[in-house]
Tab-separated table of C-alpha atoms in Angstrom:
chain	number	residue	atom	x	y	z
Q	41	MET	CA	-0.020	-0.037	0.155
Q	42	PRO	CA	1.502	3.350	-1.090
Q	43	SER	CA	2.479	5.697	1.848
Q	44	ARG	CA	0.559	9.049	1.762
Q	45	VAL	CA	2.794	12.210	1.501
Q	46	PRO	CA	1.085	15.264	2.713
Q	47	SER	CA	1.033	18.161	0.495
Q	48	ALA	CA	3.020	21.397	1.147
Q	49	ARG	CA	-0.225	23.288	2.105
Q	50	ALA	CA	-1.160	20.479	4.552
Q	51	VAL	CA	2.425	20.610	6.169
Q	52	ILE	CA	2.301	24.260	6.477
Q	53	ARG	CA	-1.141	24.351	8.190
Q	54	ARG	CA	-0.122	21.501	10.387
Q	55	VAL	CA	2.903	23.412	11.451
Q	56	ALA	CA	1.336	26.752	11.667
Q	57	GLY	CA	-1.456	25.242	13.958
Q	58	LYS	CA	0.929	24.820	16.661
Q	59	PRO	CA	3.204	27.935	16.377
Q	60	ALA	CA	4.358	28.100	19.985
Q	61	ARG	CA	5.674	24.504	19.947
Q	62	VAL	CA	7.255	24.712	16.530
Q	63	VAL	CA	8.893	28.176	16.974
Q	64	ALA	CA	9.902	27.370	20.612
Q	65	SER	CA	11.600	24.003	19.418
Q	66	GLY	CA	13.475	25.617	16.473
Q	67	PHE	CA	14.797	28.404	18.655
Q	68	ALA	CA	15.677	26.060	21.419
Q	69	LEU	CA	17.612	23.800	19.056
Q	70	ALA	CA	19.576	26.670	17.625
Q	71	ILE	CA	20.557	27.842	21.118
Q	72	ALA	CA	21.674	24.460	22.018
Q	73	VAL	CA	23.971	24.330	18.939
Q	74	GLY	CA	25.346	27.783	19.602
Q	75	THR	CA	25.923	26.961	23.239
Q	76	ILE	CA	28.010	23.907	22.322
Q	77	LEU	CA	30.066	25.784	19.763
Q	78	LEU	CA	30.684	28.826	21.989
Q	79	MET	CA	31.830	26.249	24.842
Q	80	LEU	CA	34.702	24.983	22.495
Q	81	PRO	CA	38.168	26.182	23.555
Q	82	VAL	CA	38.600	27.502	20.025
Q	83	ALA	CA	35.805	30.049	20.665
Q	84	SER	CA	37.594	31.867	23.272
Q	85	GLU	CA	40.568	34.443	22.946
Q	86	GLU	CA	42.483	32.520	25.669
Q	87	GLY	CA	41.909	29.000	24.094
Q	88	THR	CA	40.080	27.646	27.091
Q	89	ALA	CA	36.573	26.329	27.399
Q	90	THR	CA	33.914	28.977	28.199
Q	91	GLY	CA	31.570	28.044	31.066
Q	92	TRP	CA	28.187	26.791	30.063
Q	93	VAL	CA	26.087	29.596	31.634
Q	94	ALA	CA	28.057	32.209	29.771
Q	95	ALA	CA	28.094	30.228	26.591
Q	96	LEU	CA	24.139	29.579	27.055
Q	97	PHE	CA	23.571	33.368	27.770
Q	98	THR	CA	25.693	34.394	24.750
Q	99	ALA	CA	23.997	31.932	22.370
Q	100	THR	CA	20.480	32.880	23.618
Q	101	SER	CA	21.293	36.684	23.364
Q	102	SER	CA	22.570	36.127	19.791
Q	103	ILE	CA	19.703	33.921	18.429
Q	104	CYS	CA	17.028	36.137	20.086
Q	105	VAL	CA	18.976	39.026	18.676
Q	106	THR	CA	19.027	40.811	21.955
Q	107	GLY	CA	22.658	41.981	22.697
Q	108	LEU	CA	22.887	41.499	26.411
Q	109	ILE	CA	26.380	40.142	27.438
Q	110	VAL	CA	28.017	38.716	30.501
Q	111	VAL	CA	31.625	38.682	28.973
Q	112	ASP	CA	33.200	41.201	26.845
Q	113	THR	CA	32.522	40.415	23.270
Q	114	PRO	CA	35.881	41.471	21.683
Q	115	GLY	CA	37.997	40.671	24.634
Q	116	HIS	CA	36.632	37.206	25.453
Q	117	TRP	CA	35.640	35.683	22.205
Q	118	SER	CA	38.212	34.767	19.357
Q	119	MET	CA	37.253	35.223	15.744
Q	120	PHE	CA	35.746	31.745	15.540
Q	121	GLY	CA	33.568	32.670	18.617
Q	122	GLU	CA	32.650	35.956	16.882
Q	123	LEU	CA	31.692	34.347	13.757
Q	124	VAL	CA	29.529	31.857	15.636
Q	125	ILE	CA	27.822	34.900	17.292
Q	126	LEU	CA	27.329	36.534	13.978
Q	127	GLY	CA	25.981	33.403	12.310
Q	128	LEU	CA	23.534	33.070	15.364
Q	129	ILE	CA	22.389	36.730	14.876
Q	130	GLN	CA	21.784	36.111	11.209
Q	131	VAL	CA	19.957	32.896	11.669
Q	132	GLY	CA	17.951	34.362	14.456
Q	133	GLY	CA	16.917	37.396	12.675
Q	134	PHE	CA	16.085	35.760	9.452
Q	135	GLY	CA	14.037	32.967	11.195
Q	136	ILE	CA	12.214	35.611	13.208
Q	137	MET	CA	11.107	37.582	10.232
Q	138	THR	CA	10.380	34.592	8.021
Q	139	LEU	CA	8.277	32.767	10.783
Q	140	ALA	CA	6.332	35.804	11.795
Q	141	SER	CA	5.699	36.648	8.209
Q	142	LEU	CA	4.454	33.068	7.446
Q	143	LEU	CA	2.199	32.954	10.568
Q	144	GLY	CA	0.828	36.391	9.875
Q	145	LEU	CA	0.126	35.377	6.248
Q	146	LEU	CA	-1.834	32.253	7.584
Q	147	VAL	CA	-3.576	34.265	10.110
Q	148	THR	CA	-4.634	36.764	7.581
Q	149	ARG	CA	-5.918	34.196	5.041
Q	150	ARG	CA	-7.877	32.340	7.720
Q	151	LEU	CA	-9.463	35.393	9.179
Q	152	GLY	CA	-10.152	36.670	5.769
Q	153	LEU	CA	-12.248	33.586	4.940
Q	154	ARG	CA	-14.153	33.839	8.312
Q	155	MET	CA	-14.863	37.483	7.589
Q	156	GLN	CA	-16.009	36.517	3.982
Q	157	ARG	CA	-13.847	38.764	2.077
Q	158	SER	CA	-13.939	38.958	-1.775
Q	159	ALA	CA	-14.159	35.654	-3.443
Q	160	ALA	CA	-10.792	36.227	-5.197
Q	161	THR	CA	-9.243	36.523	-1.746
Q	162	GLU	CA	-11.098	33.543	-0.391
Q	163	THR	CA	-9.986	31.184	-3.285
Q	164	LYS	CA	-6.381	31.765	-2.962
Q	165	THR	CA	-4.488	28.955	-1.610
Q	166	PHE	CA	-1.545	29.216	1.077
Q	167	GLY	CA	0.867	26.853	-0.703
Q	168	ILE	CA	4.394	26.584	-1.363
Q	169	GLY	CA	4.364	29.573	-3.792
Q	170	ALA	CA	3.274	31.838	-0.950
Q	171	VAL	CA	6.108	30.302	1.360
Q	172	ARG	CA	8.688	30.909	-1.370
Q	173	ARG	CA	7.817	34.517	-2.025
Q	174	VAL	CA	7.913	35.164	1.727
Q	175	VAL	CA	11.309	33.453	2.225
Q	176	LEU	CA	12.788	34.910	-0.742
Q	177	GLY	CA	11.591	38.382	0.047
Q	178	VAL	CA	12.989	38.281	3.692
Q	179	LEU	CA	16.250	37.015	2.324
Q	180	THR	CA	16.586	39.695	-0.400
Q	181	ILE	CA	15.675	42.578	1.890
Q	182	SER	CA	18.049	41.291	4.634
Q	183	LEU	CA	20.976	40.770	2.315
Q	184	VAL	CA	20.622	44.200	0.538
Q	185	VAL	CA	20.177	46.234	3.560
Q	186	GLU	CA	23.297	44.449	5.334
Q	187	ALA	CA	25.411	44.744	2.187
Q	188	LEU	CA	24.847	48.558	1.732
Q	189	THR	CA	25.410	49.133	5.433
Q	190	ALA	CA	28.514	47.085	5.537
Q	191	LEU	CA	29.895	49.032	2.621
Q	192	ALA	CA	29.086	52.444	4.250
Q	193	LEU	CA	30.674	51.348	7.499
Q	194	THR	CA	33.677	49.824	5.795
Q	195	ALA	CA	34.451	52.973	3.742
Q	196	ARG	CA	34.153	55.179	6.730
Q	197	LEU	CA	36.474	52.966	8.927
Q	198	VAL	CA	39.162	52.893	6.079
Q	199	ALA	CA	38.883	56.482	5.311
Q	200	GLY	CA	38.253	58.197	8.614
Q	201	TYR	CA	40.126	55.692	11.013
Q	202	GLY	CA	42.882	54.195	9.012
Q	203	GLU	CA	41.563	50.638	9.496
Q	204	PRO	CA	43.051	48.084	6.978
Q	205	LEU	CA	40.626	47.185	4.462
Q	206	GLY	CA	40.189	43.347	5.555
Q	207	ARG	CA	39.740	44.516	9.308
Q	208	ALA	CA	37.438	47.429	8.063
Q	209	SER	CA	35.313	44.881	6.088
Q	210	TYR	CA	35.036	42.342	8.896
Q	211	LEU	CA	33.933	45.065	11.288
Q	212	GLY	CA	31.502	46.613	8.749
Q	213	VAL	CA	29.862	43.294	7.914
Q	214	PHE	CA	29.502	42.353	11.583
Q	215	HIS	CA	27.945	45.574	12.725
Q	216	ALA	CA	25.721	45.792	9.625
Q	217	VAL	CA	24.277	42.337	10.348
Q	218	SER	CA	24.010	43.090	14.057
Q	219	ALA	CA	22.278	46.425	13.364
Q	220	PHE	CA	19.746	45.309	10.668
Q	221	ASN	CA	18.820	42.058	12.967
Q	222	ASN	CA	18.556	44.657	16.081
Q	223	ALA	CA	21.121	42.474	17.869
Q	224	GLY	CA	23.209	45.256	19.404
Q	225	PHE	CA	26.464	43.178	19.500
Q	226	ALA	CA	29.426	45.249	18.894
Q	227	LEU	CA	33.205	44.517	18.416
Q	228	TYR	CA	34.034	47.533	20.704
Q	229	SER	CA	33.916	47.083	24.464
Q	230	ASP	CA	32.122	50.222	24.916
Q	231	SER	CA	29.684	49.429	22.090
Q	232	LEU	CA	29.671	52.630	19.666
Q	233	VAL	CA	30.605	55.286	22.323
Q	234	GLY	CA	33.791	55.982	20.446
Q	235	PHE	CA	31.634	56.906	17.440
Q	236	ALA	CA	29.152	59.129	19.275
Q	237	THR	CA	29.709	62.119	17.220
Q	238	ASP	CA	30.415	60.345	13.891
Q	239	PRO	CA	27.339	60.706	11.565
Q	240	TRP	CA	29.049	58.503	8.946
Q	241	ILE	CA	29.013	55.524	11.483
Q	242	CYS	CA	25.940	56.194	13.596
Q	243	LEU	CA	23.482	56.966	10.816
Q	244	PRO	CA	23.983	53.952	8.561
Q	245	ILE	CA	23.580	51.850	11.761
Q	246	VAL	CA	20.304	53.808	12.643
Q	247	VAL	CA	18.903	53.339	9.257
Q	248	ALA	CA	19.790	49.621	9.138
Q	249	PHE	CA	18.075	48.786	12.560
Q	250	MET	CA	15.061	50.979	11.749
Q	251	LEU	CA	14.542	49.154	8.524
Q	252	GLY	CA	14.917	45.734	10.385
Q	253	GLY	CA	12.655	46.911	13.088
Q	254	LEU	CA	9.606	48.110	10.941
Q	255	GLY	CA	9.145	44.482	9.737
Q	256	PHE	CA	9.004	42.632	6.679
Q	257	PRO	CA	5.431	43.200	5.820
Q	258	VAL	CA	5.900	46.862	6.001
Q	259	LEU	CA	9.049	47.017	3.769
Q	260	PHE	CA	7.527	44.595	1.243
Q	261	GLU	CA	4.364	46.735	0.872
Q	262	LEU	CA	6.457	49.963	0.674
Q	263	GLY	CA	8.693	48.558	-1.908
Q	264	ARG	CA	5.668	47.308	-4.061
Q	265	HIS	CA	3.348	50.259	-3.485
Q	266	ALA	CA	5.593	53.153	-2.617
Q	267	ARG	CA	3.718	55.325	-5.209
Q	268	ARG	CA	0.358	54.328	-4.130
Q	269	GLN	CA	-1.813	56.942	-2.326
Q	270	GLN	CA	-1.483	56.835	1.496
Q	271	HIS	CA	-5.223	56.362	1.880
Q	272	ARG	CA	-4.917	52.963	-0.101
Q	273	TRP	CA	-2.146	51.703	2.002
Q	274	SER	CA	-3.010	48.853	4.200
Q	275	LEU	CA	-4.173	49.568	7.807
Q	276	HIS	CA	-1.034	47.656	9.372
Q	277	LEU	CA	1.160	49.818	7.326
Q	278	ARG	CA	-0.273	52.947	8.342
Q	279	ILE	CA	-0.542	52.176	11.973
Q	280	THR	CA	3.034	50.812	12.081
Q	281	LEU	CA	4.587	53.937	10.392
Q	282	GLY	CA	2.644	56.518	12.460
Q	283	ALA	CA	3.141	54.753	15.807
Q	284	TYR	CA	6.798	54.160	15.090
Q	285	ALA	CA	7.432	57.600	14.042
Q	286	ALA	CA	5.680	59.047	16.992
Q	287	LEU	CA	7.643	56.906	19.447
Q	288	VAL	CA	10.907	57.943	17.812
Q	289	VAL	CA	9.980	61.541	18.303
Q	290	VAL	CA	9.089	60.824	21.974
Q	291	GLY	CA	12.284	59.043	22.554
Q	292	VAL	CA	14.496	61.574	20.998
Q	293	VAL	CA	13.041	64.699	22.559
Q	294	ALA	CA	13.115	62.981	26.143
Q	295	VAL	CA	16.567	61.956	25.984
Q	296	ILE	CA	17.965	65.189	24.514
Q	297	GLY	CA	15.927	67.146	26.945
Q	298	ILE	CA	16.737	65.259	30.071
Q	299	GLU	CA	20.260	64.423	29.380
Q	300	TRP	CA	21.339	67.707	27.685
Q	301	ASN	CA	23.448	68.975	30.625
Q	302	ASN	CA	24.337	65.693	32.046
Q	303	PRO	CA	28.307	65.595	31.756
Q	304	ALA	CA	28.444	61.956	31.805
Q	305	THR	CA	26.361	61.579	28.774
Q	306	LEU	CA	25.365	64.207	26.313
Q	307	GLY	CA	26.993	67.056	28.262
Q	308	GLN	CA	30.383	66.138	27.421
Q	309	TYR	CA	30.011	67.080	23.739
Q	310	GLU	CA	29.423	70.259	21.704
Q	311	ALA	CA	25.851	70.959	20.563
Q	312	PRO	CA	26.056	69.169	17.198
Q	313	GLY	CA	27.594	66.003	19.094
Q	314	ARG	CA	24.748	66.197	21.690
Q	315	LEU	CA	22.115	66.078	19.147
Q	316	LEU	CA	23.481	63.225	17.197
Q	317	ALA	CA	24.216	61.353	20.392
Q	318	GLY	CA	20.781	62.204	21.705
Q	319	PHE	CA	19.136	61.177	18.395
Q	320	PHE	CA	20.881	57.843	18.437
Q	321	GLN	CA	20.125	57.115	22.066
Q	322	GLY	CA	16.515	57.966	21.436
Q	323	VAL	CA	15.838	55.542	18.725
Q	324	THR	CA	17.915	52.741	19.804
Q	325	PRO	CA	15.268	51.633	22.369
Q	326	ARG	CA	13.417	50.382	19.287
Q	327	THR	CA	15.162	47.214	20.407
Q	328	ALA	CA	18.545	48.035	18.433
Q	329	GLY	CA	20.709	47.543	21.666
Q	330	PHE	CA	23.704	49.861	20.628
Q	331	ASN	CA	24.549	52.870	22.653
Q	332	THR	CA	26.732	55.917	22.202
Q	333	VAL	CA	26.515	57.035	25.757
Q	334	ASP	CA	27.157	55.388	29.193
Q	335	VAL	CA	23.592	54.053	29.851
Q	336	GLY	CA	24.576	53.495	33.534
Q	337	ALA	CA	25.205	57.074	33.878
Q	338	MET	CA	21.858	58.297	32.473
Q	339	GLN	CA	19.278	60.018	34.593
Q	340	PRO	CA	16.656	57.980	36.262
Q	341	ALA	CA	13.960	59.848	34.189
Q	342	SER	CA	15.674	58.712	30.956
Q	343	LEU	CA	16.003	55.182	31.984
Q	344	LEU	CA	12.265	55.073	32.806
Q	345	VAL	CA	11.400	56.485	29.269
Q	346	THR	CA	13.754	53.952	27.777
Q	347	ASP	CA	11.996	51.281	29.646
Q	348	VAL	CA	8.621	52.154	28.187
Q	349	LEU	CA	10.051	52.451	24.703
Q	350	MET	CA	11.892	49.028	24.994
Q	351	PHE	CA	8.702	47.335	26.469
Q	352	ILE	CA	6.816	48.674	23.385
Q	353	GLY	CA	9.598	47.593	20.827
Q	354	GLY	CA	9.322	47.950	16.972
Q	355	GLY	CA	7.076	46.577	14.175
Q	356	SER	CA	5.462	43.137	13.681
Q	357	ALA	CA	7.209	40.493	11.776
Q	358	GLY	CA	10.542	42.154	12.007
Q	359	THR	CA	13.793	41.850	14.014
Q	360	ALA	CA	12.702	44.085	16.743
Q	361	GLY	CA	11.336	42.807	19.894
Q	362	GLY	CA	8.580	44.121	22.562
Q	363	ILE	CA	4.916	43.888	22.380
Q	364	LYS	CA	5.184	45.760	18.963
Q	365	VAL	CA	4.020	49.393	17.967
Q	366	THR	CA	0.881	48.026	16.336
Q	367	THR	CA	-0.327	46.294	19.636
Q	368	PHE	CA	0.402	49.535	21.553
Q	369	ALA	CA	-1.328	51.780	18.983
Q	370	LEU	CA	-4.442	49.468	18.815
Q	371	LEU	CA	-4.667	49.637	22.573
Q	372	GLY	CA	-4.687	53.478	22.327
Q	373	PHE	CA	-7.508	53.464	19.827
Q	374	VAL	CA	-9.559	50.962	22.064
Q	375	MET	CA	-9.124	53.414	25.016
Q	376	LEU	CA	-10.128	56.226	22.972
Q	377	ALA	CA	-13.191	54.621	21.754
Q	378	GLU	CA	-14.181	53.546	25.280
Q	379	ALA	CA	-13.546	57.164	26.550
Q	380	ARG	CA	-15.866	58.532	23.617
Q	381	GLY	CA	-18.422	55.893	24.633
Q	382	GLU	CA	-18.397	54.571	21.187
Q	383	PRO	CA	-19.705	50.915	20.865
Q	384	HIS	CA	-17.006	50.058	18.048
Q	385	VAL	CA	-13.485	50.887	17.596
Q	386	HIS	CA	-12.668	52.844	14.357
Q	387	VAL	CA	-9.027	53.030	13.102
Q	388	LEU	CA	-8.152	55.097	10.118
Q	389	GLY	CA	-11.479	54.460	8.305
Q	390	ARG	CA	-11.641	50.826	9.324
Q	391	LYS	CA	-13.673	48.978	12.000
Q	392	LEU	CA	-11.404	47.041	14.526
Q	393	PRO	CA	-12.710	43.506	15.112
Q	394	ARG	CA	-13.412	42.753	18.822
Q	395	GLU	CA	-11.115	39.643	18.659
Q	396	VAL	CA	-8.167	42.121	18.120
Q	397	HIS	CA	-8.960	43.948	21.261
Q	398	ARG	CA	-8.607	40.677	23.273
Q	399	GLN	CA	-5.387	39.671	21.561
Q	400	ALA	CA	-3.676	42.978	21.908
Q	401	LEU	CA	-4.764	43.172	25.598
Q	402	THR	CA	-3.505	39.443	26.259
Q	403	VAL	CA	-0.089	40.192	24.588
Q	404	VAL	CA	0.415	43.295	26.796
Q	405	LEU	CA	-0.832	42.032	30.083
Q	406	ALA	CA	1.360	38.808	29.587
Q	407	GLY	CA	4.551	41.049	28.883
Q	408	VAL	CA	3.743	43.119	31.913
Q	409	GLY	CA	3.352	40.240	34.094
Q	410	LEU	CA	6.469	38.588	32.939
Q	411	VAL	CA	8.665	41.651	33.262
Q	412	LEU	CA	7.234	42.298	36.830
Q	413	VAL	CA	7.806	38.744	38.006
Q	414	ALA	CA	11.380	38.679	36.619
Q	415	THR	CA	12.044	41.988	38.169
Q	416	LEU	CA	10.907	40.820	41.521
Q	417	ALA	CA	13.004	37.675	41.250
Q	418	LEU	CA	16.185	39.566	40.204
Q	419	LEU	CA	15.687	42.062	43.163
Q	420	LEU	CA	15.528	39.171	45.545
Q	421	LEU	CA	18.614	37.571	44.064
Q	422	SER	CA	20.806	40.738	43.781
Q	423	SER	CA	21.555	43.977	45.817
Q	424	PHE	CA	21.057	46.305	42.723
Q	425	LYS	CA	18.367	48.987	42.877
Q	426	LEU	CA	14.925	48.781	41.373
Q	427	ASP	CA	15.498	51.121	38.319
Q	428	ALA	CA	18.676	49.148	37.292
Q	429	VAL	CA	16.989	45.615	37.771
Q	430	LEU	CA	13.802	46.914	35.901
Q	431	PHE	CA	15.874	48.214	33.023
Q	432	GLU	CA	17.702	44.813	32.777
Q	433	ALA	CA	14.465	42.859	32.781
Q	434	THR	CA	12.758	45.064	30.183
Q	435	SER	CA	15.875	45.124	27.937
Q	436	ALA	CA	15.806	41.265	28.080
Q	437	PHE	CA	11.978	40.883	27.440
Q	438	GLY	CA	12.162	43.361	24.621
Q	439	THR	CA	15.262	41.720	23.212
Q	440	VAL	CA	16.904	45.085	23.161
Q	441	GLY	CA	20.340	44.647	24.628
Q	442	LEU	CA	20.788	48.010	26.441
Q	443	SER	CA	22.200	47.645	29.863
Q	444	THR	CA	23.108	49.788	33.006
Q	445	GLY	CA	26.206	47.495	33.348
Q	446	ILE	CA	25.013	44.813	35.800
Q	447	THR	CA	24.428	42.081	33.531
Q	448	GLY	CA	27.832	40.353	34.233
Q	449	GLU	CA	27.535	41.041	37.841
Q	450	LEU	CA	24.307	39.050	38.393
Q	451	SER	CA	24.504	35.720	40.038
Q	452	ARG	CA	24.087	32.626	37.986
Q	453	PRO	CA	20.448	32.155	38.753
Q	454	GLY	CA	19.822	35.851	37.975
Q	455	GLN	CA	21.639	35.350	34.491
Q	456	LEU	CA	19.495	32.354	33.921
Q	457	ILE	CA	16.408	34.331	34.621
Q	458	LEU	CA	17.475	36.807	31.820
Q	459	VAL	CA	18.028	33.802	29.547
Q	460	VAL	CA	14.480	32.741	30.120
Q	461	LEU	CA	13.284	36.221	29.774
Q	462	MET	CA	15.092	36.720	26.363
Q	463	PHE	CA	13.611	33.399	25.072
Q	464	VAL	CA	10.077	34.174	26.062
Q	465	GLY	CA	10.374	37.640	25.102
Q	466	ARG	CA	11.559	36.811	21.624
Q	467	ILE	CA	8.965	34.052	20.706
Q	468	GLY	CA	6.182	34.981	23.091
Q	469	PRO	CA	4.441	37.904	21.370
Q	470	ILE	CA	4.677	36.132	17.854
Q	471	THR	CA	3.315	32.817	19.042
Q	472	VAL	CA	0.818	34.255	21.384
Q	473	ALA	CA	-0.869	36.428	18.918
Q	474	SER	CA	-0.927	34.026	16.056
Q	475	ALA	CA	-2.008	31.145	18.286
Q	476	LEU	CA	-4.771	33.238	19.647
Q	477	ALA	CA	-5.875	34.278	16.124
Q	478	LEU	CA	-5.676	30.507	14.681
Q	479	ARG	CA	-7.843	29.324	17.616
Q	480	GLU	CA	-10.581	31.724	17.105
Q	481	ARG	CA	-13.844	29.820	16.811
Q	482	GLY	CA	-17.526	30.237	17.331
Q	483	LYS	CA	-19.874	29.179	19.938
Q	484	ARG	CA	-23.511	27.732	19.415
Q	485	TYR	CA	-24.663	28.954	22.628
Q	486	ASP	CA	-23.950	32.142	25.039
Q	487	LEU	CA	-24.370	32.633	28.743
Q	488	PRO	CA	-26.598	35.244	30.480
Q	489	GLU	CA	-25.018	38.603	30.684
Q	490	GLU	CA	-24.136	40.253	33.892
Q	491	ARG	CA	-22.198	43.428	34.353
Q	492	PRO	CA	-19.578	43.812	37.284
Q	493	ILE	CA	-18.325	47.129	38.529
Q	494	VAL	CA	-15.218	48.292	36.691
Q	495	GLY	CA	-12.947	50.924	38.120
């Protein structure tokens, strides 16, 4: 009796039907492989085996494109170790964008059928062709942006800093990949503090991590329909661009305003340098993870603003982490409609389905709960103050990589908490949102309604 081979469409639906299990297993396997490679003596500068906690932490931070470190990247790791980290970053970023885009595509198609869209949309199949287009699109965008950024950085390092071409090319490629994937790993012990006033280094990196943070669906739609009138852009595109831009402005204005006269951060530079460093530090909480000022010397108000921005993160189906700017914006529209007493939520000329309200609320509350529990645990396991511990936990959950400098000083249990936080923070929002949407189903009955007191 011949064996039955499942079709590509059947396999895709079967895999996407259990997104949490599939995504978590894939990332866990990659982390395990990375940990083993980083524990090898050849991976360290001294030629000795690295402890399993440091290797596990670095592998998780790399594959989850976070950037938090417990050992100095250029000082501890050999070129082999750095290349392992670079490979993990690339695999993690590409996998995140691809998986999130595929899950989003599946969710859109399934919900589209349920909402009885046009017959043309309903009859489209989710098969191997759609998968190929998504994968090739993500790969093309990633390689093009990374290549252009690497060229710009290499040219500047050669012309402005006298680096040999080979070394400059290596540094350019490493930081370009790290930037586009919002990883935040740098081959300088002080991250990018040494380039704080150099726009030829800072701005290409900013462009790269902002493009990666917007998400593949946004970049793909902008590439195909850049000339289309804005009122014909998709709702997701308009919300993402609007919320992303607003948060960038808030972050930049807050950092520049608070840190302008702080001699340990922006105050040490002339006005043009302050503006550039403040701009960079205001946009890097979009989960980029690079820093051009000493984060540990920032004012508590700046740290709190950065906490909020890191928690929100970047665009969906991109390399940025957090709860995503779309989730944050949608909750804002829900609150506005409730304040106005409107029975439905309307966003930019569209009605928002009620299930989206619940999904957004679930993602946000789950994130808040996770960060609070981790912060409490870290406070009990360390002697650091609340603002530093909260900053560390939020950075790990949002897969940002910014730190006040306490990561390496945490105890082993504390570092393992951050490992779990990075892992869950990376796969959590993607899998929770898609799983909730894919499990949406109707009931043939309802229960009697009773209204409790709220507030």
